[in-house]
Amino acid sequence: MGVFYALLPIVLALAGGFVAGKIIPARFGGALIRLILPLVWLLLFLIGVEFGEVILSAQSVGQVVKTAAVFALLTTLVPCGLIFAAGIRSSSHNGNGNGNAGKTAGKPGFRTVWPPLKECCIALSMVALGSALFFINETYLAGALWLPSSSAILLALIVLVGIDLATVKLNARWFSWAVLSVPVLVVIGSFVGAVASSWATGESLKVALALSSGFGWFTLSSVMVGQHLGQTYGTMALMVDLFRELIAIVALYAIGRYHPAIGIGSAGATALDSTLPIVKQACHPDAIPLALVSGFILTVLAPVFIALFLS
């Protein structure tokens, strides 16, 4: 039931946006879709605020951050490596990741590298600014500064993605092997990464598998792991999945237009919610079905695997 209630607002927002996209004038819909970019920056800023809160409240913060970073790197890089080795690509494999990508594709040198590099820098800067604001707010303003809810901004973004999705034709490719294999490889790669992380950090294999099964869904993993293993491990689980999300943001902006399957695979379960607007911005529109299907499958599997490994 927890998964159902977590998915319900996302599904309703996406469906509501899709219906709206079918009935509103195309000109008005286009104007709304252009709001995605500034809202994405705002969402990244609020993610940075949440990250700052985690860092400030963590006990034994140095060891927790170190362990979480190892888990996040290995459980993200291994799945991405498997997806790359499998040669999975979307129909945008020609290099035209989005409208801007098409202008730079095929041109060597700095002009090709600069657009994704600039977007990565902006994304990380927004996260850093959010973290800095949280520290200032807590240290000097006693928490007096009000900030909007990241959940509300996320739902607004998903509505806009739904409006844009109304222009995409649904077909059998949504459930092709190329699409379904991405979440399968993410699960396999995450578990292989968990084994490597267990060896590297000294955590037990059972705990390592539980920490690696959130697939980026930090609000779920932190609660489930914290209830069974205590606050320190709950914070560690949150940081593992938050780090995975930050890595996914970089991956989507850096290679999403050329290798969308790898970028979406790195996003894990968040491809259905928090990184879905970034998929829309950084990848070709044809990659959205892959993000929705992969994110949905991993969102359903995450609580099942976490509960299994904690039992």
PDB file of C-alpha atoms in Angstrom:
ATOM      1  CA  MET A   1       0.000   0.000   0.000  1.00  0.00           C
ATOM      2  CA  GLY A   2       2.939   2.325   0.674  1.00  0.00           C
ATOM      3  CA  VAL A   3       4.052   2.014  -2.953  1.00  0.00           C
ATOM      4  CA  PHE A   4       0.486   2.670  -4.147  1.00  0.00           C
ATOM      5  CA  TYR A   5       0.172   5.882  -2.145  1.00  0.00           C
ATOM      6  CA  ALA A   6       3.632   7.005  -3.283  1.00  0.00           C
ATOM      7  CA  LEU A   7       2.773   6.408  -6.941  1.00  0.00           C
ATOM      8  CA  LEU A   8      -0.763   7.838  -6.835  1.00  0.00           C
ATOM      9  CA  PRO A   9       0.083  11.589  -6.915  1.00  0.00           C
ATOM     10  CA  ILE A  10       2.683  11.002  -9.639  1.00  0.00           C
ATOM     11  CA  VAL A  11       0.249   9.032 -11.802  1.00  0.00           C
ATOM     12  CA  LEU A  12      -2.535  11.581 -11.253  1.00  0.00           C
ATOM     13  CA  ALA A  13      -0.234  14.504 -12.103  1.00  0.00           C
ATOM     14  CA  LEU A  14       1.057  12.783 -15.240  1.00  0.00           C
ATOM     15  CA  ALA A  15      -2.444  11.736 -16.343  1.00  0.00           C
ATOM     16  CA  GLY A  16      -3.858  15.187 -15.598  1.00  0.00           C
ATOM     17  CA  GLY A  17      -1.142  16.824 -17.658  1.00  0.00           C
ATOM     18  CA  PHE A  18      -1.681  14.343 -20.496  1.00  0.00           C
ATOM     19  CA  VAL A  19      -5.425  15.062 -20.605  1.00  0.00           C
ATOM     20  CA  ALA A  20      -4.790  18.806 -20.430  1.00  0.00           C
ATOM     21  CA  GLY A  21      -2.297  18.513 -23.278  1.00  0.00           C
ATOM     22  CA  LYS A  22      -4.991  16.925 -25.447  1.00  0.00           C
ATOM     23  CA  ILE A  23      -7.612  19.624 -24.871  1.00  0.00           C
ATOM     24  CA  ILE A  24      -5.777  22.938 -24.472  1.00  0.00           C
ATOM     25  CA  PRO A  25      -4.681  24.950 -27.535  1.00  0.00           C
ATOM     26  CA  ALA A  26      -1.243  23.976 -28.839  1.00  0.00           C
ATOM     27  CA  ARG A  27       0.049  27.535 -28.436  1.00  0.00           C
ATOM     28  CA  PHE A  28      -0.912  27.646 -24.758  1.00  0.00           C
ATOM     29  CA  GLY A  29       0.516  24.161 -24.205  1.00  0.00           C
ATOM     30  CA  GLY A  30       3.810  25.241 -25.759  1.00  0.00           C
ATOM     31  CA  ALA A  31       3.991  28.227 -23.409  1.00  0.00           C
ATOM     32  CA  LEU A  32       3.457  25.944 -20.411  1.00  0.00           C
ATOM     33  CA  ILE A  33       6.102  23.496 -21.606  1.00  0.00           C
ATOM     34  CA  ARG A  34       8.637  26.335 -21.710  1.00  0.00           C
ATOM     35  CA  LEU A  35       8.219  26.639 -17.924  1.00  0.00           C
ATOM     36  CA  ILE A  36       9.932  23.264 -17.477  1.00  0.00           C
ATOM     37  CA  LEU A  37      13.455  24.701 -17.610  1.00  0.00           C
ATOM     38  CA  PRO A  38      13.139  27.308 -14.801  1.00  0.00           C
ATOM     39  CA  LEU A  39      11.186  24.844 -12.660  1.00  0.00           C
ATOM     40  CA  VAL A  40      13.927  22.231 -13.136  1.00  0.00           C
ATOM     41  CA  TRP A  41      16.495  24.714 -11.801  1.00  0.00           C
ATOM     42  CA  LEU A  42      14.230  25.464  -8.833  1.00  0.00           C
ATOM     43  CA  LEU A  43      13.815  21.739  -8.137  1.00  0.00           C
ATOM     44  CA  LEU A  44      17.594  21.228  -8.222  1.00  0.00           C
ATOM     45  CA  PHE A  45      17.983  24.146  -5.805  1.00  0.00           C
ATOM     46  CA  LEU A  46      15.504  22.534  -3.394  1.00  0.00           C
ATOM     47  CA  ILE A  47      17.281  19.174  -3.736  1.00  0.00           C
ATOM     48  CA  GLY A  48      20.415  21.023  -2.631  1.00  0.00           C
ATOM     49  CA  VAL A  49      18.534  22.336   0.413  1.00  0.00           C
ATOM     50  CA  GLU A  50      17.531  18.770   1.327  1.00  0.00           C
ATOM     51  CA  PHE A  51      21.116  17.604   0.825  1.00  0.00           C
ATOM     52  CA  GLY A  52      22.381  20.312   3.167  1.00  0.00           C
ATOM     53  CA  GLU A  53      19.843  19.225   5.781  1.00  0.00           C
ATOM     54  CA  VAL A  54      21.055  15.622   5.571  1.00  0.00           C
ATOM     55  CA  ILE A  55      24.704  16.630   5.940  1.00  0.00           C
ATOM     56  CA  LEU A  56      23.985  18.900   8.908  1.00  0.00           C
ATOM     57  CA  SER A  57      21.902  16.315  10.780  1.00  0.00           C
ATOM     58  CA  ALA A  58      24.034  13.234  10.121  1.00  0.00           C
ATOM     59  CA  GLN A  59      25.849  11.573  13.010  1.00  0.00           C
ATOM     60  CA  SER A  60      29.479  10.515  12.325  1.00  0.00           C
ATOM     61  CA  VAL A  61      29.050  12.496   9.134  1.00  0.00           C
ATOM     62  CA  GLY A  62      32.521  11.796   7.729  1.00  0.00           C
ATOM     63  CA  GLN A  63      32.236   8.013   7.807  1.00  0.00           C
ATOM     64  CA  VAL A  64      28.606   8.065   6.683  1.00  0.00           C
ATOM     65  CA  VAL A  65      29.415  10.271   3.680  1.00  0.00           C
ATOM     66  CA  LYS A  66      32.431   8.154   2.734  1.00  0.00           C
ATOM     67  CA  THR A  67      30.502   4.885   2.890  1.00  0.00           C
ATOM     68  CA  ALA A  68      27.493   6.361   1.084  1.00  0.00           C
ATOM     69  CA  ALA A  69      29.717   7.734  -1.685  1.00  0.00           C
ATOM     70  CA  VAL A  70      31.279   4.301  -2.282  1.00  0.00           C
ATOM     71  CA  PHE A  71      27.856   2.658  -2.481  1.00  0.00           C
ATOM     72  CA  ALA A  72      26.453   5.379  -4.752  1.00  0.00           C
ATOM     73  CA  LEU A  73      29.364   5.225  -7.183  1.00  0.00           C
ATOM     74  CA  LEU A  74      29.480   1.445  -7.484  1.00  0.00           C
ATOM     75  CA  THR A  75      25.713   0.921  -7.627  1.00  0.00           C
ATOM     76  CA  THR A  76      25.446   3.548 -10.372  1.00  0.00           C
ATOM     77  CA  LEU A  77      28.548   2.864 -12.462  1.00  0.00           C
ATOM     78  CA  VAL A  78      28.073  -0.915 -12.664  1.00  0.00           C
ATOM     79  CA  PRO A  79      24.496  -0.710 -14.052  1.00  0.00           C
ATOM     80  CA  CYS A  80      25.597   1.992 -16.491  1.00  0.00           C
ATOM     81  CA  GLY A  81      28.466  -0.223 -17.615  1.00  0.00           C
ATOM     82  CA  LEU A  82      26.088  -3.138 -18.190  1.00  0.00           C
ATOM     83  CA  ILE A  83      23.705  -0.951 -20.210  1.00  0.00           C
ATOM     84  CA  PHE A  84      26.613   0.349 -22.294  1.00  0.00           C
ATOM     85  CA  ALA A  85      27.960  -3.179 -22.843  1.00  0.00           C
ATOM     86  CA  ALA A  86      24.503  -4.359 -23.917  1.00  0.00           C
ATOM     87  CA  GLY A  87      24.453  -1.621 -26.550  1.00  0.00           C
ATOM     88  CA  ILE A  88      20.982  -0.379 -25.590  1.00  0.00           C
ATOM     89  CA  ARG A  89      20.041   2.838 -27.353  1.00  0.00           C
ATOM     90  CA  SER A  90      16.838   4.698 -27.992  1.00  0.00           C
ATOM     91  CA  SER A  91      15.744   5.851 -31.423  1.00  0.00           C
ATOM     92  CA  SER A  92      17.708   9.045 -30.810  1.00  0.00           C
ATOM     93  CA  HIS A  93      21.009   7.220 -31.335  1.00  0.00           C
ATOM     94  CA  ASN A  94      21.903   9.510 -34.196  1.00  0.00           C
ATOM     95  CA  GLY A  95      23.171  12.092 -31.719  1.00  0.00           C
ATOM     96  CA  ASN A  96      20.255  14.464 -31.889  1.00  0.00           C
ATOM     97  CA  GLY A  97      19.461  14.285 -28.192  1.00  0.00           C
ATOM     98  CA  ASN A  98      17.223  17.352 -28.341  1.00  0.00           C
ATOM     99  CA  GLY A  99      16.772  20.494 -30.323  1.00  0.00           C
ATOM    100  CA  ASN A 100      20.033  22.022 -29.133  1.00  0.00           C
ATOM    101  CA  ALA A 101      21.920  18.796 -29.580  1.00  0.00           C
ATOM    102  CA  GLY A 102      20.961  18.619 -33.199  1.00  0.00           C
ATOM    103  CA  LYS A 103      22.710  21.935 -33.803  1.00  0.00           C
ATOM    104  CA  THR A 104      25.984  20.790 -32.312  1.00  0.00           C
ATOM    105  CA  ALA A 105      26.021  17.108 -33.317  1.00  0.00           C
ATOM    106  CA  GLY A 106      28.761  16.322 -35.769  1.00  0.00           C
ATOM    107  CA  LYS A 107      30.774  19.475 -34.982  1.00  0.00           C
ATOM    108  CA  PRO A 108      34.045  18.567 -33.310  1.00  0.00           C
ATOM    109  CA  GLY A 109      35.710  20.369 -30.484  1.00  0.00           C
ATOM    110  CA  PHE A 110      34.506  22.761 -27.844  1.00  0.00           C
ATOM    111  CA  ARG A 111      31.128  23.479 -29.458  1.00  0.00           C
ATOM    112  CA  THR A 112      30.143  19.837 -29.046  1.00  0.00           C
ATOM    113  CA  VAL A 113      31.349  19.548 -25.448  1.00  0.00           C
ATOM    114  CA  TRP A 114      30.166  22.919 -24.135  1.00  0.00           C
ATOM    115  CA  PRO A 115      26.327  22.499 -24.089  1.00  0.00           C
ATOM    116  CA  PRO A 116      26.236  19.422 -21.791  1.00  0.00           C
ATOM    117  CA  LEU A 117      29.165  20.755 -19.749  1.00  0.00           C
ATOM    118  CA  LYS A 118      27.367  24.069 -19.217  1.00  0.00           C
ATOM    119  CA  GLU A 119      24.150  22.300 -18.183  1.00  0.00           C
ATOM    120  CA  CYS A 120      26.075  20.081 -15.737  1.00  0.00           C
ATOM    121  CA  CYS A 121      27.725  23.132 -14.185  1.00  0.00           C
ATOM    122  CA  ILE A 122      24.400  24.966 -13.846  1.00  0.00           C
ATOM    123  CA  ALA A 123      22.741  21.895 -12.302  1.00  0.00           C
ATOM    124  CA  LEU A 124      25.524  21.351  -9.759  1.00  0.00           C
ATOM    125  CA  SER A 125      25.639  25.080  -9.013  1.00  0.00           C
ATOM    126  CA  MET A 126      21.933  25.091  -8.188  1.00  0.00           C
ATOM    127  CA  VAL A 127      22.411  22.115  -5.840  1.00  0.00           C
ATOM    128  CA  ALA A 128      25.405  23.822  -4.202  1.00  0.00           C
ATOM    129  CA  LEU A 129      23.488  27.093  -3.791  1.00  0.00           C
ATOM    130  CA  GLY A 130      20.595  25.227  -2.187  1.00  0.00           C
ATOM    131  CA  SER A 131      22.937  23.550   0.299  1.00  0.00           C
ATOM    132  CA  ALA A 132      24.625  26.868   1.083  1.00  0.00           C
ATOM    133  CA  LEU A 133      21.278  28.560   1.667  1.00  0.00           C
ATOM    134  CA  PHE A 134      20.227  25.814   4.073  1.00  0.00           C
ATOM    135  CA  PHE A 135      23.402  26.278   6.153  1.00  0.00           C
ATOM    136  CA  ILE A 136      22.924  30.066   6.197  1.00  0.00           C
ATOM    137  CA  ASN A 137      19.250  29.725   7.095  1.00  0.00           C
ATOM    138  CA  GLU A 138      19.954  27.317   9.956  1.00  0.00           C
ATOM    139  CA  THR A 139      23.113  29.000  11.238  1.00  0.00           C
ATOM    140  CA  TYR A 140      22.290  32.702  10.982  1.00  0.00           C
ATOM    141  CA  LEU A 141      18.526  32.976  10.453  1.00  0.00           C
ATOM    142  CA  ALA A 142      17.338  30.296  12.905  1.00  0.00           C
ATOM    143  CA  GLY A 143      15.356  28.609  10.129  1.00  0.00           C
ATOM    144  CA  ALA A 144      13.189  31.696   9.557  1.00  0.00           C
ATOM    145  CA  LEU A 145      13.468  31.631   5.757  1.00  0.00           C
ATOM    146  CA  TRP A 146      10.512  29.917   4.062  1.00  0.00           C
ATOM    147  CA  LEU A 147      11.141  27.756   1.008  1.00  0.00           C
ATOM    148  CA  PRO A 148       8.599  26.068  -1.281  1.00  0.00           C
ATOM    149  CA  SER A 149       8.092  22.320  -1.057  1.00  0.00           C
ATOM    150  CA  SER A 150      10.159  20.285  -3.496  1.00  0.00           C
ATOM    151  CA  SER A 151       7.231  17.839  -3.705  1.00  0.00           C
ATOM    152  CA  ALA A 152       4.902  20.591  -4.957  1.00  0.00           C
ATOM    153  CA  ILE A 153       7.427  21.763  -7.561  1.00  0.00           C
ATOM    154  CA  LEU A 154       7.988  18.158  -8.645  1.00  0.00           C
ATOM    155  CA  LEU A 155       4.266  17.539  -9.156  1.00  0.00           C
ATOM    156  CA  ALA A 156       3.978  20.761 -11.156  1.00  0.00           C
ATOM    157  CA  LEU A 157       6.840  19.598 -13.352  1.00  0.00           C
ATOM    158  CA  ILE A 158       5.243  16.187 -13.859  1.00  0.00           C
ATOM    159  CA  VAL A 159       2.009  17.883 -14.959  1.00  0.00           C
ATOM    160  CA  LEU A 160       4.024  19.827 -17.550  1.00  0.00           C
ATOM    161  CA  VAL A 161       5.775  16.635 -18.683  1.00  0.00           C
ATOM    162  CA  GLY A 162       2.324  15.066 -19.071  1.00  0.00           C
ATOM    163  CA  ILE A 163       1.249  17.986 -21.268  1.00  0.00           C
ATOM    164  CA  ASP A 164       4.326  17.470 -23.429  1.00  0.00           C
ATOM    165  CA  LEU A 165       3.797  13.706 -23.445  1.00  0.00           C
ATOM    166  CA  ALA A 166       0.400  14.266 -25.091  1.00  0.00           C
ATOM    167  CA  THR A 167       2.296  14.986 -28.314  1.00  0.00           C
ATOM    168  CA  VAL A 168       4.127  11.617 -28.222  1.00  0.00           C
ATOM    169  CA  LYS A 169       2.532   8.709 -30.086  1.00  0.00           C
ATOM    170  CA  LEU A 170       2.094   5.552 -27.971  1.00  0.00           C
ATOM    171  CA  ASN A 171       3.204   2.288 -29.582  1.00  0.00           C
ATOM    172  CA  ALA A 172       4.661  -1.152 -28.861  1.00  0.00           C
ATOM    173  CA  ARG A 173       8.149   0.350 -28.447  1.00  0.00           C
ATOM    174  CA  TRP A 174       7.134   1.396 -24.920  1.00  0.00           C
ATOM    175  CA  PHE A 175       7.369  -2.268 -23.889  1.00  0.00           C
ATOM    176  CA  SER A 176      10.096  -3.515 -26.219  1.00  0.00           C
ATOM    177  CA  TRP A 177      13.039  -5.556 -24.973  1.00  0.00           C
ATOM    178  CA  ALA A 178      15.294  -2.497 -25.283  1.00  0.00           C
ATOM    179  CA  VAL A 179      13.054  -0.642 -22.818  1.00  0.00           C
ATOM    180  CA  LEU A 180      12.411  -3.494 -20.372  1.00  0.00           C
ATOM    181  CA  SER A 181      16.064  -4.538 -20.284  1.00  0.00           C
ATOM    182  CA  VAL A 182      17.136  -1.219 -18.738  1.00  0.00           C
ATOM    183  CA  PRO A 183      15.464  -1.751 -15.315  1.00  0.00           C
ATOM    184  CA  VAL A 184      16.576  -5.409 -15.367  1.00  0.00           C
ATOM    185  CA  LEU A 185      20.209  -4.362 -15.869  1.00  0.00           C
ATOM    186  CA  VAL A 186      19.857  -1.641 -13.220  1.00  0.00           C
ATOM    187  CA  VAL A 187      18.735  -4.258 -10.675  1.00  0.00           C
ATOM    188  CA  ILE A 188      21.519  -6.695 -11.612  1.00  0.00           C
ATOM    189  CA  GLY A 189      24.142  -3.953 -11.677  1.00  0.00           C
ATOM    190  CA  SER A 190      22.993  -2.531  -8.337  1.00  0.00           C
ATOM    191  CA  PHE A 191      23.354  -5.927  -6.687  1.00  0.00           C
ATOM    192  CA  VAL A 192      26.801  -6.464  -8.222  1.00  0.00           C
ATOM    193  CA  GLY A 193      27.727  -2.985  -7.009  1.00  0.00           C
ATOM    194  CA  ALA A 194      26.413  -3.917  -3.554  1.00  0.00           C
ATOM    195  CA  VAL A 195      28.740  -6.917  -3.414  1.00  0.00           C
ATOM    196  CA  ALA A 196      31.702  -4.727  -4.392  1.00  0.00           C
ATOM    197  CA  SER A 197      30.655  -2.049  -1.884  1.00  0.00           C
ATOM    198  CA  SER A 198      30.389  -4.651   0.880  1.00  0.00           C
ATOM    199  CA  TRP A 199      33.955  -5.714   0.182  1.00  0.00           C
ATOM    200  CA  ALA A 200      35.213  -2.113  -0.031  1.00  0.00           C
ATOM    201  CA  THR A 201      33.515  -0.790   3.123  1.00  0.00           C
ATOM    202  CA  GLY A 202      33.307  -3.837   5.371  1.00  0.00           C
ATOM    203  CA  GLU A 203      29.510  -3.707   5.634  1.00  0.00           C
ATOM    204  CA  SER A 204      27.726  -7.058   5.737  1.00  0.00           C
ATOM    205  CA  LEU A 205      26.399  -8.291   2.403  1.00  0.00           C
ATOM    206  CA  LYS A 206      22.814  -8.227   3.655  1.00  0.00           C
ATOM    207  CA  VAL A 207      23.079  -4.580   4.730  1.00  0.00           C
ATOM    208  CA  ALA A 208      24.892  -3.704   1.502  1.00  0.00           C
ATOM    209  CA  LEU A 209      22.109  -5.211  -0.602  1.00  0.00           C
ATOM    210  CA  ALA A 210      19.472  -3.315   1.394  1.00  0.00           C
ATOM    211  CA  LEU A 211      21.363  -0.022   0.984  1.00  0.00           C
ATOM    212  CA  SER A 212      21.634  -0.640  -2.767  1.00  0.00           C
ATOM    213  CA  SER A 213      17.977  -1.490  -3.374  1.00  0.00           C
ATOM    214  CA  GLY A 214      16.495   1.999  -3.139  1.00  0.00           C
ATOM    215  CA  PHE A 215      17.456   2.715  -6.766  1.00  0.00           C
ATOM    216  CA  GLY A 216      17.566   6.437  -5.939  1.00  0.00           C
ATOM    217  CA  TRP A 217      14.283   6.598  -3.979  1.00  0.00           C
ATOM    218  CA  PHE A 218      15.802   8.165  -0.863  1.00  0.00           C
ATOM    219  CA  THR A 219      12.566   8.978   0.969  1.00  0.00           C
ATOM    220  CA  LEU A 220      11.631   5.296   0.905  1.00  0.00           C
ATOM    221  CA  SER A 221      15.027   3.745   1.641  1.00  0.00           C
ATOM    222  CA  SER A 222      15.857   6.083   4.519  1.00  0.00           C
ATOM    223  CA  VAL A 223      12.617   5.258   6.343  1.00  0.00           C
ATOM    224  CA  MET A 224      12.685   1.490   5.765  1.00  0.00           C
ATOM    225  CA  VAL A 225      16.382   1.072   6.573  1.00  0.00           C
ATOM    226  CA  GLY A 226      16.205   3.467   9.528  1.00  0.00           C
ATOM    227  CA  GLN A 227      13.310   1.541  11.089  1.00  0.00           C
ATOM    228  CA  HIS A 228      15.242  -1.738  10.973  1.00  0.00           C
ATOM    229  CA  LEU A 229      18.882  -0.691  11.447  1.00  0.00           C
ATOM    230  CA  GLY A 230      18.741   2.642  13.300  1.00  0.00           C
ATOM    231  CA  GLN A 231      19.162   6.331  12.502  1.00  0.00           C
ATOM    232  CA  THR A 232      22.771   6.131  11.309  1.00  0.00           C
ATOM    233  CA  TYR A 233      21.967   3.528   8.680  1.00  0.00           C
ATOM    234  CA  GLY A 234      18.783   5.378   7.782  1.00  0.00           C
ATOM    235  CA  THR A 235      20.856   8.493   7.098  1.00  0.00           C
ATOM    236  CA  MET A 236      23.348   6.401   5.147  1.00  0.00           C
ATOM    237  CA  ALA A 237      20.567   4.954   2.983  1.00  0.00           C
ATOM    238  CA  LEU A 238      19.234   8.452   2.325  1.00  0.00           C
ATOM    239  CA  MET A 239      22.679   9.694   1.318  1.00  0.00           C
ATOM    240  CA  VAL A 240      23.359   6.673  -0.921  1.00  0.00           C
ATOM    241  CA  ASP A 241      20.220   7.344  -2.917  1.00  0.00           C
ATOM    242  CA  LEU A 242      20.634  11.120  -2.850  1.00  0.00           C
ATOM    243  CA  PHE A 243      24.176  10.719  -4.201  1.00  0.00           C
ATOM    244  CA  ARG A 244      22.798   8.356  -6.863  1.00  0.00           C
ATOM    245  CA  GLU A 245      20.323  11.047  -7.882  1.00  0.00           C
ATOM    246  CA  LEU A 246      23.051  13.693  -8.081  1.00  0.00           C
ATOM    247  CA  ILE A 247      25.199  11.369 -10.220  1.00  0.00           C
ATOM    248  CA  ALA A 248      22.177  10.753 -12.444  1.00  0.00           C
ATOM    249  CA  ILE A 249      21.664  14.502 -12.910  1.00  0.00           C
ATOM    250  CA  VAL A 250      25.260  14.858 -14.094  1.00  0.00           C
ATOM    251  CA  ALA A 251      24.960  11.779 -16.338  1.00  0.00           C
ATOM    252  CA  LEU A 252      21.727  12.964 -17.942  1.00  0.00           C
ATOM    253  CA  TYR A 253      23.114  16.382 -18.797  1.00  0.00           C
ATOM    254  CA  ALA A 254      26.510  15.017 -19.866  1.00  0.00           C
ATOM    255  CA  ILE A 255      25.499  12.035 -22.034  1.00  0.00           C
ATOM    256  CA  GLY A 256      21.698  11.944 -22.063  1.00  0.00           C
ATOM    257  CA  ARG A 257      21.400  13.318 -25.570  1.00  0.00           C
ATOM    258  CA  TYR A 258      23.810  10.716 -26.970  1.00  0.00           C
ATOM    259  CA  HIS A 259      23.250   7.724 -24.644  1.00  0.00           C
ATOM    260  CA  PRO A 260      19.791   8.214 -23.084  1.00  0.00           C
ATOM    261  CA  ALA A 261      19.517   4.610 -21.856  1.00  0.00           C
ATOM    262  CA  ILE A 262      22.650   5.036 -19.733  1.00  0.00           C
ATOM    263  CA  GLY A 263      21.451   8.344 -18.310  1.00  0.00           C
ATOM    264  CA  ILE A 264      18.007   6.943 -17.532  1.00  0.00           C
ATOM    265  CA  GLY A 265      19.525   3.786 -16.061  1.00  0.00           C
ATOM    266  CA  SER A 266      21.645   5.900 -13.715  1.00  0.00           C
ATOM    267  CA  ALA A 267      18.463   7.676 -12.581  1.00  0.00           C
ATOM    268  CA  GLY A 268      16.917   4.403 -11.364  1.00  0.00           C
ATOM    269  CA  ALA A 269      13.501   4.830  -9.775  1.00  0.00           C
ATOM    270  CA  THR A 270      13.797   8.631  -9.928  1.00  0.00           C
ATOM    271  CA  ALA A 271      13.291   8.488 -13.715  1.00  0.00           C
ATOM    272  CA  LEU A 272       9.578   8.326 -12.875  1.00  0.00           C
ATOM    273  CA  ASP A 273       9.566  11.464 -10.737  1.00  0.00           C
ATOM    274  CA  SER A 274      12.374  13.821  -9.731  1.00  0.00           C
ATOM    275  CA  THR A 275      14.660  13.305 -12.750  1.00  0.00           C
ATOM    276  CA  LEU A 276      11.829  12.890 -15.292  1.00  0.00           C
ATOM    277  CA  PRO A 277      11.784  16.638 -16.076  1.00  0.00           C
ATOM    278  CA  ILE A 278      15.563  16.471 -16.579  1.00  0.00           C
ATOM    279  CA  VAL A 279      15.115  13.530 -18.966  1.00  0.00           C
ATOM    280  CA  LYS A 280      12.635  15.718 -20.837  1.00  0.00           C
ATOM    281  CA  GLN A 281      15.132  18.574 -20.984  1.00  0.00           C
ATOM    282  CA  ALA A 282      18.368  16.668 -21.651  1.00  0.00           C
ATOM    283  CA  CYS A 283      17.243  13.752 -23.846  1.00  0.00           C
ATOM    284  CA  HIS A 284      15.311  13.300 -27.067  1.00  0.00           C
ATOM    285  CA  PRO A 285      11.504  13.114 -26.567  1.00  0.00           C
ATOM    286  CA  ASP A 286      11.637   9.471 -27.679  1.00  0.00           C
ATOM    287  CA  ALA A 287      13.458   8.675 -24.412  1.00  0.00           C
ATOM    288  CA  ILE A 288      10.474   9.620 -22.226  1.00  0.00           C
ATOM    289  CA  PRO A 289       8.721   6.218 -22.599  1.00  0.00           C
ATOM    290  CA  LEU A 290      11.934   4.504 -21.483  1.00  0.00           C
ATOM    291  CA  ALA A 291      12.141   6.773 -18.426  1.00  0.00           C
ATOM    292  CA  LEU A 292       8.507   6.177 -17.456  1.00  0.00           C
ATOM    293  CA  VAL A 293       8.605   2.384 -17.844  1.00  0.00           C
ATOM    294  CA  SER A 294      12.023   1.917 -16.221  1.00  0.00           C
ATOM    295  CA  GLY A 295      11.237   4.315 -13.379  1.00  0.00           C
ATOM    296  CA  PHE A 296       7.878   2.654 -12.711  1.00  0.00           C
ATOM    297  CA  ILE A 297       9.324  -0.879 -12.581  1.00  0.00           C
ATOM    298  CA  LEU A 298      12.158   0.147 -10.254  1.00  0.00           C
ATOM    299  CA  THR A 299       9.771   2.127  -8.038  1.00  0.00           C
ATOM    300  CA  VAL A 300       7.653  -0.996  -7.554  1.00  0.00           C
ATOM    301  CA  LEU A 301      10.682  -3.254  -6.966  1.00  0.00           C
ATOM    302  CA  ALA A 302      12.520  -0.988  -4.493  1.00  0.00           C
ATOM    303  CA  PRO A 303      10.362  -1.615  -1.376  1.00  0.00           C
ATOM    304  CA  VAL A 304      10.149  -5.324  -2.203  1.00  0.00           C
ATOM    305  CA  PHE A 305      13.923  -5.787  -2.315  1.00  0.00           C
ATOM    306  CA  ILE A 306      14.611  -3.542   0.697  1.00  0.00           C
ATOM    307  CA  ALA A 307      12.094  -5.485   2.804  1.00  0.00           C
ATOM    308  CA  LEU A 308      13.533  -8.783   1.557  1.00  0.00           C
ATOM    309  CA  PHE A 309      17.113  -7.940   2.510  1.00  0.00           C
ATOM    310  CA  LEU A 310      16.127  -6.439   5.870  1.00  0.00           C
ATOM    311  CA  SER A 311      14.059  -9.474   6.898  1.00  0.00           C
TER     312      SER A 311
END
